[in-house]
Coordinates of C-alpha atoms and ligand atoms in Angstrom, one line a residue:
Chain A
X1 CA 6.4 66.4 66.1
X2 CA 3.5 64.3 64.1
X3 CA 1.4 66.9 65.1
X4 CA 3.1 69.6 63.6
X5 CA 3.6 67.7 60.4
X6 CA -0.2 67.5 60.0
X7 CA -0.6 71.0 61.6
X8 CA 2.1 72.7 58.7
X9 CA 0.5 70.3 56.4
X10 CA -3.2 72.0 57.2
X11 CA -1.8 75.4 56.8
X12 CA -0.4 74.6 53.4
X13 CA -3.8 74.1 52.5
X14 CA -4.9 77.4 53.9
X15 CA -6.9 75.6 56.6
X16 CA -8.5 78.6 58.4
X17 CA -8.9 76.2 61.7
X18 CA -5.5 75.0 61.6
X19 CA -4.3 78.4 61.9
X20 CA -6.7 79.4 64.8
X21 CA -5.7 76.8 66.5
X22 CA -2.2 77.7 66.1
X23 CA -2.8 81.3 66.9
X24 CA -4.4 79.9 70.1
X25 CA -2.0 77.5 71.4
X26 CA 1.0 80.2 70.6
X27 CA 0.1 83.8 70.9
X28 CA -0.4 84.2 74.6
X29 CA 3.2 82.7 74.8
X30 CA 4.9 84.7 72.7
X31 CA 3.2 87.6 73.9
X32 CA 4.9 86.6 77.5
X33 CA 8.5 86.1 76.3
X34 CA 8.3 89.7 74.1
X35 CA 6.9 91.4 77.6
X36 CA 8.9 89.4 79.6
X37 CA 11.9 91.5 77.4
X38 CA 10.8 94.1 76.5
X39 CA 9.0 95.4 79.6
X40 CA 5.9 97.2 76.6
X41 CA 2.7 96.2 75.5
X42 CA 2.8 98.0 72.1
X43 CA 6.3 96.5 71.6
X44 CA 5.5 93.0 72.7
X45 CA 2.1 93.4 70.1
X46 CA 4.6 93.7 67.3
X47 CA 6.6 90.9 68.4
X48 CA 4.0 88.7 68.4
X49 CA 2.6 89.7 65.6
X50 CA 5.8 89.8 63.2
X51 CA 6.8 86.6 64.5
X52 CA 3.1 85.0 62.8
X53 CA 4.0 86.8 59.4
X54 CA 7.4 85.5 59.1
X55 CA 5.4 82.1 59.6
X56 CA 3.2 82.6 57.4
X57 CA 5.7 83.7 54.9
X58 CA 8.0 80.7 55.1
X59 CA 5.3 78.3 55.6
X60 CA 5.3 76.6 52.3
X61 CA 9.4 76.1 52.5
X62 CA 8.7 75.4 56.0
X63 CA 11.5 72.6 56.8
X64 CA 12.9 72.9 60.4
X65 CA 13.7 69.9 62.2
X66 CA 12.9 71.4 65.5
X67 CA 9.1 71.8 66.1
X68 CA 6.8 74.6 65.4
X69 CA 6.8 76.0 69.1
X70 CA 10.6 76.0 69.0
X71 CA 10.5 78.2 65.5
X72 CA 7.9 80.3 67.0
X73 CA 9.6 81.2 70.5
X74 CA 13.2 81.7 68.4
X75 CA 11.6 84.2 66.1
X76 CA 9.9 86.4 68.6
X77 CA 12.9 86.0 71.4
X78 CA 15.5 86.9 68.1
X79 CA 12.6 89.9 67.1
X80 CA 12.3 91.1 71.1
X81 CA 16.3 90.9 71.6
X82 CA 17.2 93.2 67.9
X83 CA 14.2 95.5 69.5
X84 CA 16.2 96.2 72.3
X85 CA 19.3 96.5 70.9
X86 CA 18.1 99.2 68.9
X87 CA 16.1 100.4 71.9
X88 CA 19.8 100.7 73.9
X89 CA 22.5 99.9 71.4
X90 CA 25.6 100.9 73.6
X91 CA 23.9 99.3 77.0
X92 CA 23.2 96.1 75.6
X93 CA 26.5 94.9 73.7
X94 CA 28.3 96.4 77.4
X95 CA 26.0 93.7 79.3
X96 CA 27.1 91.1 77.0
X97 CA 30.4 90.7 78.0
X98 CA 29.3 90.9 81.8
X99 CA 27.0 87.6 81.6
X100 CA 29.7 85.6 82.4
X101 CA 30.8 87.4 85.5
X102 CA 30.7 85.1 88.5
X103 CA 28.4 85.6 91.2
X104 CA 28.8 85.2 95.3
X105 CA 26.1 86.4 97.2
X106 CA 26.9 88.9 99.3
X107 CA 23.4 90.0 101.2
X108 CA 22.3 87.1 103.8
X109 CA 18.6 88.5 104.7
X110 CA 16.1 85.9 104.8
X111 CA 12.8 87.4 103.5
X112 CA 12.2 84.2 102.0
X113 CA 10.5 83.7 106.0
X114 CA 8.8 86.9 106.3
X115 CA 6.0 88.9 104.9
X116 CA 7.1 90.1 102.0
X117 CA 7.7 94.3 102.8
X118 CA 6.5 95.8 99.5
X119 CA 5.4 99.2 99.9
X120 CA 2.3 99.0 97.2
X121 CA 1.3 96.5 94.8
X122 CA 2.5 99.1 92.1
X123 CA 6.1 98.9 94.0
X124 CA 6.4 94.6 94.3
X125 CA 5.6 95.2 90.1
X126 CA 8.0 98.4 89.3
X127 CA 10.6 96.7 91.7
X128 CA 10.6 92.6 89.8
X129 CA 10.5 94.4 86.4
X130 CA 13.3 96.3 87.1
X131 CA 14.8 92.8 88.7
X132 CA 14.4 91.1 85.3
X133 CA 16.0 94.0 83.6
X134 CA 19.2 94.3 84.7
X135 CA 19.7 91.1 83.5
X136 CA 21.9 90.6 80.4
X137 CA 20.3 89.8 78.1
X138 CA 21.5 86.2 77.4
X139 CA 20.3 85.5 81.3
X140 CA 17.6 87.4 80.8
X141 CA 15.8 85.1 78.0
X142 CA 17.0 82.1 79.7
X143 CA 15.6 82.6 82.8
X144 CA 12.1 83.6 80.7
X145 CA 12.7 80.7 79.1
X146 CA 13.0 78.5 81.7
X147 CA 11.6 79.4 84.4
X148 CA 8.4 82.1 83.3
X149 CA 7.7 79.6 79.6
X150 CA 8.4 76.7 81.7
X151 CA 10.4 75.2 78.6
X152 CA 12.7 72.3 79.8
X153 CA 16.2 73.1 79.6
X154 CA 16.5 70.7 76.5
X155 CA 14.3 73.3 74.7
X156 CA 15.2 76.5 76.0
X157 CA 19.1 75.2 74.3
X158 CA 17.2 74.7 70.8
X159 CA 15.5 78.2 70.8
X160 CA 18.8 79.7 71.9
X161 CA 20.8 77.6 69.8
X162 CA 23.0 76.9 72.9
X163 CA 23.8 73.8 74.7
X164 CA 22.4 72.8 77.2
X165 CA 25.6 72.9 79.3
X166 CA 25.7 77.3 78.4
X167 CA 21.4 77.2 79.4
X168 CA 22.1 75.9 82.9
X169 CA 25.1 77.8 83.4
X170 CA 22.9 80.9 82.1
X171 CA 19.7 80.2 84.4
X172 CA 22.3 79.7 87.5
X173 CA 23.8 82.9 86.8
X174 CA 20.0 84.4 86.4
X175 CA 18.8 83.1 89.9
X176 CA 22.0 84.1 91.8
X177 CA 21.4 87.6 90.4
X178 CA 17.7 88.1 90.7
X179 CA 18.2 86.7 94.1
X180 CA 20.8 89.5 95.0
X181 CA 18.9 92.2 93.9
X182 CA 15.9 91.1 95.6
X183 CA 17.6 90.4 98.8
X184 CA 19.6 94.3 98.3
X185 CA 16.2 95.8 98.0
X186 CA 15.0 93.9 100.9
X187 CA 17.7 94.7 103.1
X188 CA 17.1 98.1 102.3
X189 CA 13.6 98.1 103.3
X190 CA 14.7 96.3 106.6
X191 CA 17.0 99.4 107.1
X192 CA 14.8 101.9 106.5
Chain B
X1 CA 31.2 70.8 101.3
X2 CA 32.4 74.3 101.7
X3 CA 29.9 77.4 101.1
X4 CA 31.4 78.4 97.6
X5 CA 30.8 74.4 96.6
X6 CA 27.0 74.6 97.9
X7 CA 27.1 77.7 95.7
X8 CA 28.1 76.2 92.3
X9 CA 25.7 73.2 93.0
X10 CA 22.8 75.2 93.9
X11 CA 21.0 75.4 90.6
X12 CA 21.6 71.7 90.4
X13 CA 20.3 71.0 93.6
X14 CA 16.9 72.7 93.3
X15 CA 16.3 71.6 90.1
X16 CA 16.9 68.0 91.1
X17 CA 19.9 67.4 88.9
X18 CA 22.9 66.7 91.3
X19 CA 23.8 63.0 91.7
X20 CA 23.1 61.2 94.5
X21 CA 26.4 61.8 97.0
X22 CA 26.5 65.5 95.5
X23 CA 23.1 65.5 97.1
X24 CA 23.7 64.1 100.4
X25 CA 26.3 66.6 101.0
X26 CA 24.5 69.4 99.8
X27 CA 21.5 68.6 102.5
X28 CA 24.6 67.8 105.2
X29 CA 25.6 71.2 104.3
X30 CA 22.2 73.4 104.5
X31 CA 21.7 71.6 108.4
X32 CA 24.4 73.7 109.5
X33 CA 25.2 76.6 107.6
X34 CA 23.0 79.2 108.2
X35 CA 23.8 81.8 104.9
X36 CA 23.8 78.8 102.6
X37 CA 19.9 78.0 103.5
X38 CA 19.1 81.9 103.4
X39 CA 20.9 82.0 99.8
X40 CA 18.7 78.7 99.1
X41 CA 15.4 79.6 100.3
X42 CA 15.8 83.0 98.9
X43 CA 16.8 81.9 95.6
X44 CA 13.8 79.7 95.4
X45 CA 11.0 82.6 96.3
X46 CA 12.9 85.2 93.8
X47 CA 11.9 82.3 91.0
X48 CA 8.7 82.0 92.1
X49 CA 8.0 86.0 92.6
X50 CA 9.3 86.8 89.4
X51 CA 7.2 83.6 87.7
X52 CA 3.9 84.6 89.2
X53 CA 4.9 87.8 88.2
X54 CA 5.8 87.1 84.0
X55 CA 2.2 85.9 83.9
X56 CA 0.7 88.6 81.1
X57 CA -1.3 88.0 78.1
X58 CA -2.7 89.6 75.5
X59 CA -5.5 91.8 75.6
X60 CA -8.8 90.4 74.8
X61 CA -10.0 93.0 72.0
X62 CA -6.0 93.4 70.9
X63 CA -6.0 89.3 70.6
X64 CA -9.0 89.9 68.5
X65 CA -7.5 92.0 66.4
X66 CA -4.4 90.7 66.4
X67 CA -6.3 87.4 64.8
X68 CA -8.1 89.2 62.1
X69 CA -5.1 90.7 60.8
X70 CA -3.2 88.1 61.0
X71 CA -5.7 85.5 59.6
X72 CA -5.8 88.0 56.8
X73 CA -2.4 87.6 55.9
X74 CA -2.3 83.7 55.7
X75 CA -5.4 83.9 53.3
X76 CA -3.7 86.1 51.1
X77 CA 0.0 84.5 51.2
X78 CA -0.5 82.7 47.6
X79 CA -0.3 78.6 48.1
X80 CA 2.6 77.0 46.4
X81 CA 3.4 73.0 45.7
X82 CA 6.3 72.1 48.0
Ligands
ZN1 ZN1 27.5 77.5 103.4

């Protein structure tokens, strides 16, 4: 948090080096939560981007209590969540009330002990992209959060503005999920 | 335990968060019950597919663009006291 005092304090000043060094330490990240959602390089570009204006923009009022890396990851999660609600306005708001839905698994294959059956590299990718996006989207940005970011769950709450109680019930919800569709496909393959 | 317990507890339990006892019944649980360590196992190589798989970045000339605009844009923002 010192850090960013003297890092916002830098880019007052228009301090050329204080801002490469933020690009550097931040684009690449944000880049991977806007893919992460929104599945498009072109789209995930602007993200990124748009997320370093409205920085820039606010910087001189600049007075969040949370850290720069927490502003930055709200901004473009916020930015990459309104893109695909205009992308799919009716699909989105009917997977928010499904998020909550309880999950049992259901398919007991254990590929977790076998070489993995993808057909082609260009399947495992179209197959775990599609994974990720059936998510809704509350699970889905928790589980990029947490588990792609890395961000403890402490953190992932503050970009979300949840609790930390919601973030763990979120990323359990994610797993069990991603798990059953994987294990669905798998089955499939076994089948077939 | 019973199955749908193990279940509940999972996320808990790979993540290192479930007390102590909790624990210890979760393991005594995932000797014997066959679907419960598929569902465990399982859950733990979908993480780490998808993770290996979220890896992107930027492209290099993009990034480089990206930077001069953006750079740009901060030189330009006017510099107020406050
Ligand atoms: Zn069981």
């Amino acid at each position: 948090m010192a850090d960013d005092q003297h890092l916002i304090a830098a880019l007052r000043q228009r301090d050329t080096d204080a801002f490469a060094a933020l690009f550097n330490q931040y684009a690449d990240k944000l880049y991977r939560v806007a893919f992460n959602i929104l599945k498009n390089d072109a789209d995930a570009e602007c993200v990124v981007q748009d997320s370093f204006l409205k920085l820039i923009e606010k910087l001189d009022g600049f007075e969040e209590r949370s850290s720069l890396g927490t502003w930055l990851y709200r901004v473009a999660t916020n930015l990459s969540i309104d893109r695909i609600r205009k992308a799919r306005p009716t699909a989105s708001l009917a997977d928010d009330f499904s998020d909550d839905a309880p999950i049992m698994p259901a398919v007991f294959i254990d590929w977790a002990h076998t070489p993995e059956q993808w057909l082609s590299e260009d399947e495992k990718h179209r197959v775990l992209s599609a994974a990720i996006s059936q998510l809704p989207p509350k699970l889905h940005t928790t589980f990029i959060l947490r588990e792609i970011e890395g961000l403890s769950t402490a953190e992932t709450a503050s970009v979300l503005n949840a609790s930390t109680g919601a973030v763990k019930v979120q990323l359990h919800r994610a797993r069990l999920q991603l798990r059953e569709y994987l294990s669905t496909y798998f089955s499939e393959r076994v089948n077939h | 335990m019973q199955c749908a317990d193990l279940i509940t507890y999972l996320s808990d339990y790979i993540d290192n968060d479930l007390p102590v006892e909790l624990t210890r019944e979760a393991e005594e649980h995932l000797a014997t019950c066959h679907n419960c360590k598929v569902v465990l196992d399982t859950t733990r190589h979908t993480v780490t597919l998808l993770k290996e798989h979220g890896q992107v970045a930027i492209k290099p000339v993009r990034r480089k663009a990206m930077f001069a605009q953006l750079e740009t844009a901060f030189l330009k923002q006017p510099n107020q006291p406050g």
